[in-house]
């Protein structure tokens, strides 16, 4: 069952400048940063609020780390902006199977590693009214700030 908005993914050309915009404009601080080579991104997670399911909602700022990155391709076509929305679930495997059973294309056979050791998969935007949609199960240990 999908229980929260886990994050909104925002594609940007310059992560440091974008982080600074969110800090100086809204007061949002960086909770976590990492490079995810498999996904081709450097990212910053800004924690916005905690949620009633024990999780939290973040903004995920994404900068491509190479030209082959899906985010690089998307930026070249669209410029900066909202790239995807991610719903949190305690069981990404079950939800991906259930949603796939409704005819929506699930992009990964098995969930892959996402931010803060989460397990993630994606639904094809063309099957979701134009929205690239991610499903996320957080790591069992709640993420510590770093
Ligand atoms: C592409 N399209 C999108 C889109 N990306 N529509 C809405 N939102 C997006 N973000 C549309 C695009 O305009 C085309 O429509 C069509 O889909 C095919 O796109 P394409 O440019 O030819 O690109 P593809 O097919 O090579 O790749 C698109 C997909 C790819 C969605 C398959 O981006 C993908 O595998 N995404 C999942 C992985 C990902 O995005 N990773 C980065 C975030 P027209 O022109 O044909 O109408 S990593 C992350 O979130 C992490 C680590 C985390 O949360 O922990
Ligand atoms: Co994401």
mmCIF file of C-alpha atoms and ligand atoms in Angstrom:
data_model
loop_
_atom_site.group_PDB
_atom_site.id
_atom_site.type_symbol
_atom_site.label_atom_id
_atom_site.label_comp_id
_atom_site.label_asym_id
_atom_site.label_seq_id
_atom_site.Cartn_x
_atom_site.Cartn_y
_atom_site.Cartn_z
ATOM 1 C CA UNK A 1 0.000 0.000 0.000
ATOM 2 C CA UNK A 2 1.318 3.434 -0.907
ATOM 3 C CA UNK A 3 1.327 5.496 2.278
ATOM 4 C CA UNK A 4 3.118 8.790 1.600
ATOM 5 C CA UNK A 5 4.726 11.032 -0.942
ATOM 6 C CA UNK A 6 8.319 9.964 -0.325
ATOM 7 C CA UNK A 7 9.882 12.569 -2.566
ATOM 8 C CA UNK A 8 9.561 14.801 -5.569
ATOM 9 C CA UNK A 9 12.523 14.509 -7.914
ATOM 10 C CA UNK A 10 13.733 17.782 -9.428
ATOM 11 C CA UNK A 11 16.307 17.772 -12.224
ATOM 12 C CA UNK A 12 18.896 20.550 -12.227
ATOM 13 C CA UNK A 13 22.062 21.497 -14.082
ATOM 14 C CA UNK A 14 24.034 22.575 -11.001
ATOM 15 C CA UNK A 15 23.261 20.781 -7.744
ATOM 16 C CA UNK A 16 25.198 23.150 -5.489
ATOM 17 C CA UNK A 17 23.492 26.245 -6.877
ATOM 18 C CA UNK A 18 20.074 24.592 -6.667
ATOM 19 C CA UNK A 19 20.666 23.478 -3.058
ATOM 20 C CA UNK A 20 21.617 27.046 -2.240
ATOM 21 C CA UNK A 21 18.392 28.329 -3.842
ATOM 22 C CA UNK A 22 16.255 25.996 -1.698
ATOM 23 C CA UNK A 23 18.246 26.953 1.432
ATOM 24 C CA UNK A 24 18.227 30.706 0.984
ATOM 25 C CA UNK A 25 14.690 30.970 -0.406
ATOM 26 C CA UNK A 26 12.798 28.487 1.774
ATOM 27 C CA UNK A 27 15.186 27.556 4.585
ATOM 28 C CA UNK A 28 15.318 23.860 3.583
ATOM 29 C CA UNK A 29 18.594 22.197 4.620
ATOM 30 C CA UNK A 30 20.335 19.226 3.045
ATOM 31 C CA UNK A 31 19.543 16.014 4.949
ATOM 32 C CA UNK A 32 21.643 13.665 2.803
ATOM 33 C CA UNK A 33 23.756 13.664 -0.362
ATOM 34 C CA UNK A 34 25.142 10.829 -2.449
ATOM 35 C CA UNK A 35 26.207 9.791 -5.931
ATOM 36 C CA UNK A 36 24.215 6.916 -7.423
ATOM 37 C CA UNK A 37 26.371 5.688 -10.317
ATOM 38 C CA UNK A 38 23.818 3.157 -11.516
ATOM 39 C CA UNK A 39 21.190 5.880 -11.854
ATOM 40 C CA UNK A 40 23.715 8.395 -13.192
ATOM 41 C CA UNK A 41 22.954 11.086 -10.627
ATOM 42 C CA UNK A 42 24.387 13.160 -7.813
ATOM 43 C CA UNK A 43 21.570 14.010 -5.476
ATOM 44 C CA UNK A 44 20.636 15.976 -2.403
ATOM 45 C CA UNK A 45 17.681 15.045 -0.201
ATOM 46 C CA UNK A 46 15.995 17.949 1.611
ATOM 47 C CA UNK A 47 13.664 16.696 4.333
ATOM 48 C CA UNK A 48 10.401 18.631 4.309
ATOM 49 C CA UNK A 49 8.219 16.783 6.829
ATOM 50 C CA UNK A 50 7.698 13.501 8.639
ATOM 51 C CA UNK A 51 4.699 11.402 7.731
ATOM 52 C CA UNK A 52 2.125 9.410 9.709
ATOM 53 C CA UNK A 53 3.520 6.083 8.427
ATOM 54 C CA UNK A 54 6.835 6.707 10.210
ATOM 55 C CA UNK A 55 8.583 7.925 7.056
ATOM 56 C CA UNK A 56 9.210 11.365 5.642
ATOM 57 C CA UNK A 57 8.753 13.481 2.551
ATOM 58 C CA UNK A 58 11.784 14.940 0.780
ATOM 59 C CA UNK A 59 12.687 17.011 -2.204
ATOM 60 C CA UNK A 60 15.273 15.095 -4.237
ATOM 61 C CA UNK A 61 17.493 17.431 -6.249
ATOM 62 C CA UNK A 62 19.202 15.572 -9.098
ATOM 63 C CA UNK A 63 22.216 16.515 -11.196
ATOM 64 C CA UNK A 64 23.402 14.139 -13.933
ATOM 65 C CA UNK A 65 26.897 12.703 -13.534
ATOM 66 C CA UNK A 66 27.360 11.766 -17.182
ATOM 67 C CA UNK A 67 25.787 12.316 -20.598
ATOM 68 C CA UNK A 68 24.182 8.863 -20.652
ATOM 69 C CA UNK A 69 22.207 9.564 -17.492
ATOM 70 C CA UNK A 70 18.436 9.485 -17.945
ATOM 71 C CA UNK A 71 18.393 12.836 -16.146
ATOM 72 C CA UNK A 72 20.920 14.316 -18.613
ATOM 73 C CA UNK A 73 18.705 13.209 -21.482
ATOM 74 C CA UNK A 74 15.641 14.670 -19.816
ATOM 75 C CA UNK A 75 17.381 18.001 -19.046
ATOM 76 C CA UNK A 76 18.567 18.337 -22.639
ATOM 77 C CA UNK A 77 14.993 17.967 -23.840
ATOM 78 C CA UNK A 78 13.065 19.835 -21.148
ATOM 79 C CA UNK A 79 15.425 22.024 -19.140
ATOM 80 C CA UNK A 80 15.232 22.088 -15.352
ATOM 81 C CA UNK A 81 12.075 21.092 -13.521
ATOM 82 C CA UNK A 82 10.047 18.376 -11.838
ATOM 83 C CA UNK A 83 11.317 15.023 -13.120
ATOM 84 C CA UNK A 84 9.412 12.422 -11.087
ATOM 85 C CA UNK A 85 7.210 11.777 -8.091
ATOM 86 C CA UNK A 86 7.899 8.944 -5.647
ATOM 87 C CA UNK A 87 5.366 7.163 -3.457
ATOM 88 C CA UNK A 88 6.538 5.392 -0.318
ATOM 89 C CA UNK A 89 5.408 1.889 0.571
ATOM 90 C CA UNK A 90 6.397 -0.697 3.174
ATOM 91 C CA UNK A 91 6.550 -3.335 0.383
ATOM 92 C CA UNK A 92 7.776 -2.144 -3.022
ATOM 93 C CA UNK A 93 7.822 -5.697 -4.399
ATOM 94 C CA UNK A 94 4.136 -6.274 -3.646
ATOM 95 C CA UNK A 95 3.039 -2.864 -4.908
ATOM 96 C CA UNK A 96 5.102 -3.118 -8.104
ATOM 97 C CA UNK A 97 3.582 -6.534 -8.811
ATOM 98 C CA UNK A 98 0.056 -5.309 -8.120
ATOM 99 C CA UNK A 99 0.443 -2.178 -10.249
ATOM 100 C CA UNK A 100 2.140 -4.144 -13.034
ATOM 101 C CA UNK A 101 -0.852 -6.496 -12.961
ATOM 102 C CA UNK A 102 -3.044 -3.525 -13.870
ATOM 103 C CA UNK A 103 -1.156 -3.066 -17.134
ATOM 104 C CA UNK A 104 1.239 -0.303 -16.082
ATOM 105 C CA UNK A 105 4.816 -0.918 -17.226
ATOM 106 C CA UNK A 106 7.163 -1.438 -14.264
ATOM 107 C CA UNK A 107 10.661 -0.549 -15.483
ATOM 108 C CA UNK A 108 12.730 -2.938 -13.320
ATOM 109 C CA UNK A 109 12.199 -6.678 -12.842
ATOM 110 C CA UNK A 110 13.627 -6.336 -9.343
ATOM 111 C CA UNK A 111 13.800 -3.123 -7.315
ATOM 112 C CA UNK A 112 17.216 -1.428 -7.388
ATOM 113 C CA UNK A 113 19.192 0.564 -4.861
ATOM 114 C CA UNK A 114 17.907 4.087 -4.287
ATOM 115 C CA UNK A 115 18.768 6.988 -2.040
ATOM 116 C CA UNK A 116 19.796 6.132 1.539
ATOM 117 C CA UNK A 117 19.780 2.387 0.751
ATOM 118 C CA UNK A 118 16.119 2.378 -0.180
ATOM 119 C CA UNK A 119 14.736 -0.080 -2.746
ATOM 120 C CA UNK A 120 13.169 1.607 -5.765
ATOM 121 C CA UNK A 121 11.433 0.921 -9.031
ATOM 122 C CA UNK A 122 9.799 3.132 -11.651
ATOM 123 C CA UNK A 123 6.539 3.115 -13.626
ATOM 124 C CA UNK A 124 6.639 4.260 -17.224
ATOM 125 C CA UNK A 125 5.432 7.870 -17.575
ATOM 126 C CA UNK A 126 3.466 7.026 -20.710
ATOM 127 C CA UNK A 127 1.320 4.654 -18.614
ATOM 128 C CA UNK A 128 0.885 7.241 -15.815
ATOM 129 C CA UNK A 129 -0.598 10.235 -17.618
ATOM 130 C CA UNK A 130 2.813 11.730 -18.308
ATOM 131 C CA UNK A 131 4.274 11.389 -14.809
ATOM 132 C CA UNK A 132 7.424 9.316 -14.235
ATOM 133 C CA UNK A 133 6.417 7.560 -11.005
ATOM 134 C CA UNK A 134 8.768 5.877 -8.544
ATOM 135 C CA UNK A 135 7.907 3.418 -5.775
ATOM 136 C CA UNK A 136 10.195 3.415 -2.720
ATOM 137 C CA UNK A 137 10.706 1.266 0.342
ATOM 138 C CA UNK A 138 13.058 2.904 2.826
ATOM 139 C CA UNK A 139 15.904 0.984 4.420
ATOM 140 C CA UNK A 140 14.820 -0.785 7.646
ATOM 141 C CA UNK A 141 16.899 1.546 9.813
ATOM 142 C CA UNK A 142 15.565 5.087 9.636
ATOM 143 C CA UNK A 143 18.096 7.257 7.813
ATOM 144 C CA UNK A 144 20.382 9.374 9.953
ATOM 145 C CA UNK A 145 21.239 12.851 8.799
ATOM 146 C CA UNK A 146 24.512 13.020 6.856
HETATM 147 C C1 LIG B 1 10.846 10.622 -20.361
HETATM 148 N N1 LIG B 1 9.558 10.929 -20.596
HETATM 149 C C2 LIG B 1 9.030 11.483 -19.500
HETATM 150 C C3 LIG B 1 10.098 11.512 -18.553
HETATM 151 N N2 LIG B 1 11.197 10.960 -19.123
HETATM 152 N N3 LIG B 1 7.814 11.937 -19.221
HETATM 153 C C4 LIG B 1 7.609 12.451 -17.992
HETATM 154 N N4 LIG B 1 8.580 12.522 -17.036
HETATM 155 C C5 LIG B 1 9.830 12.069 -17.284
HETATM 156 N N5 LIG B 1 10.757 12.146 -16.359
HETATM 157 C C6 LIG B 1 8.819 10.740 -21.852
HETATM 158 C C7 LIG B 1 9.552 11.425 -22.998
HETATM 159 O O1 LIG B 1 9.176 12.776 -23.106
HETATM 160 C C8 LIG B 1 9.121 10.605 -24.186
HETATM 161 O O2 LIG B 1 7.844 11.012 -24.597
HETATM 162 C C9 LIG B 1 9.009 9.202 -23.611
HETATM 163 O O3 LIG B 1 8.822 9.368 -22.195
HETATM 164 C C10 LIG B 1 10.276 8.389 -23.844
HETATM 165 O O4 LIG B 1 11.342 9.156 -23.337
HETATM 166 P P1 LIG B 1 12.809 9.218 -23.917
HETATM 167 O O5 LIG B 1 13.270 10.614 -23.793
HETATM 168 O O6 LIG B 1 12.900 8.528 -25.236
HETATM 169 O O7 LIG B 1 13.609 8.409 -22.847
HETATM 170 P P2 LIG B 1 13.734 6.851 -22.588
HETATM 171 O O8 LIG B 1 12.566 6.097 -23.106
HETATM 172 O O9 LIG B 1 15.108 6.444 -23.002
HETATM 173 O O10 LIG B 1 13.690 6.868 -20.980
HETATM 174 C C11 LIG B 1 12.564 7.272 -20.278
HETATM 175 C C12 LIG B 1 12.482 6.406 -19.024
HETATM 176 C C13 LIG B 1 13.845 6.595 -18.278
HETATM 177 C C14 LIG B 1 11.319 6.878 -18.190
HETATM 178 C C15 LIG B 1 12.301 4.935 -19.409
HETATM 179 O O11 LIG B 1 14.021 7.968 -17.963
HETATM 180 C C16 LIG B 1 13.985 5.793 -17.026
HETATM 181 O O12 LIG B 1 14.320 4.598 -17.042
HETATM 182 N N6 LIG B 1 13.755 6.417 -15.843
HETATM 183 C C17 LIG B 1 13.881 5.724 -14.557
HETATM 184 C C18 LIG B 1 15.220 5.978 -13.920
HETATM 185 C C19 LIG B 1 15.465 7.413 -13.590
HETATM 186 O O13 LIG B 1 14.788 8.308 -14.052
HETATM 187 N N7 LIG B 1 16.511 7.658 -12.760
HETATM 188 C C20 LIG B 1 16.893 9.001 -12.307
HETATM 189 C C21 LIG B 1 16.367 9.287 -10.963
HETATM 190 P P3 LIG B 1 7.522 11.376 -26.129
HETATM 191 O O14 LIG B 1 8.502 12.427 -26.508
HETATM 192 O O15 LIG B 1 7.750 10.067 -26.853
HETATM 193 O O16 LIG B 1 6.095 11.800 -26.113
HETATM 194 S S1 LIG B 1 17.205 8.305 -9.753
HETATM 195 C C22 LIG B 1 16.260 8.358 -8.314
HETATM 196 O O17 LIG B 1 15.109 8.911 -8.376
HETATM 197 C C23 LIG B 1 16.817 7.795 -7.173
HETATM 198 C C24 LIG B 1 18.196 7.244 -7.138
HETATM 199 C C25 LIG B 1 16.017 7.718 -5.926
HETATM 200 O O18 LIG B 1 14.926 8.224 -5.862
HETATM 201 O O19 LIG B 1 16.514 7.109 -4.932
HETATM 202 CO CO1 LIG B 2 13.732 9.488 -6.960
#
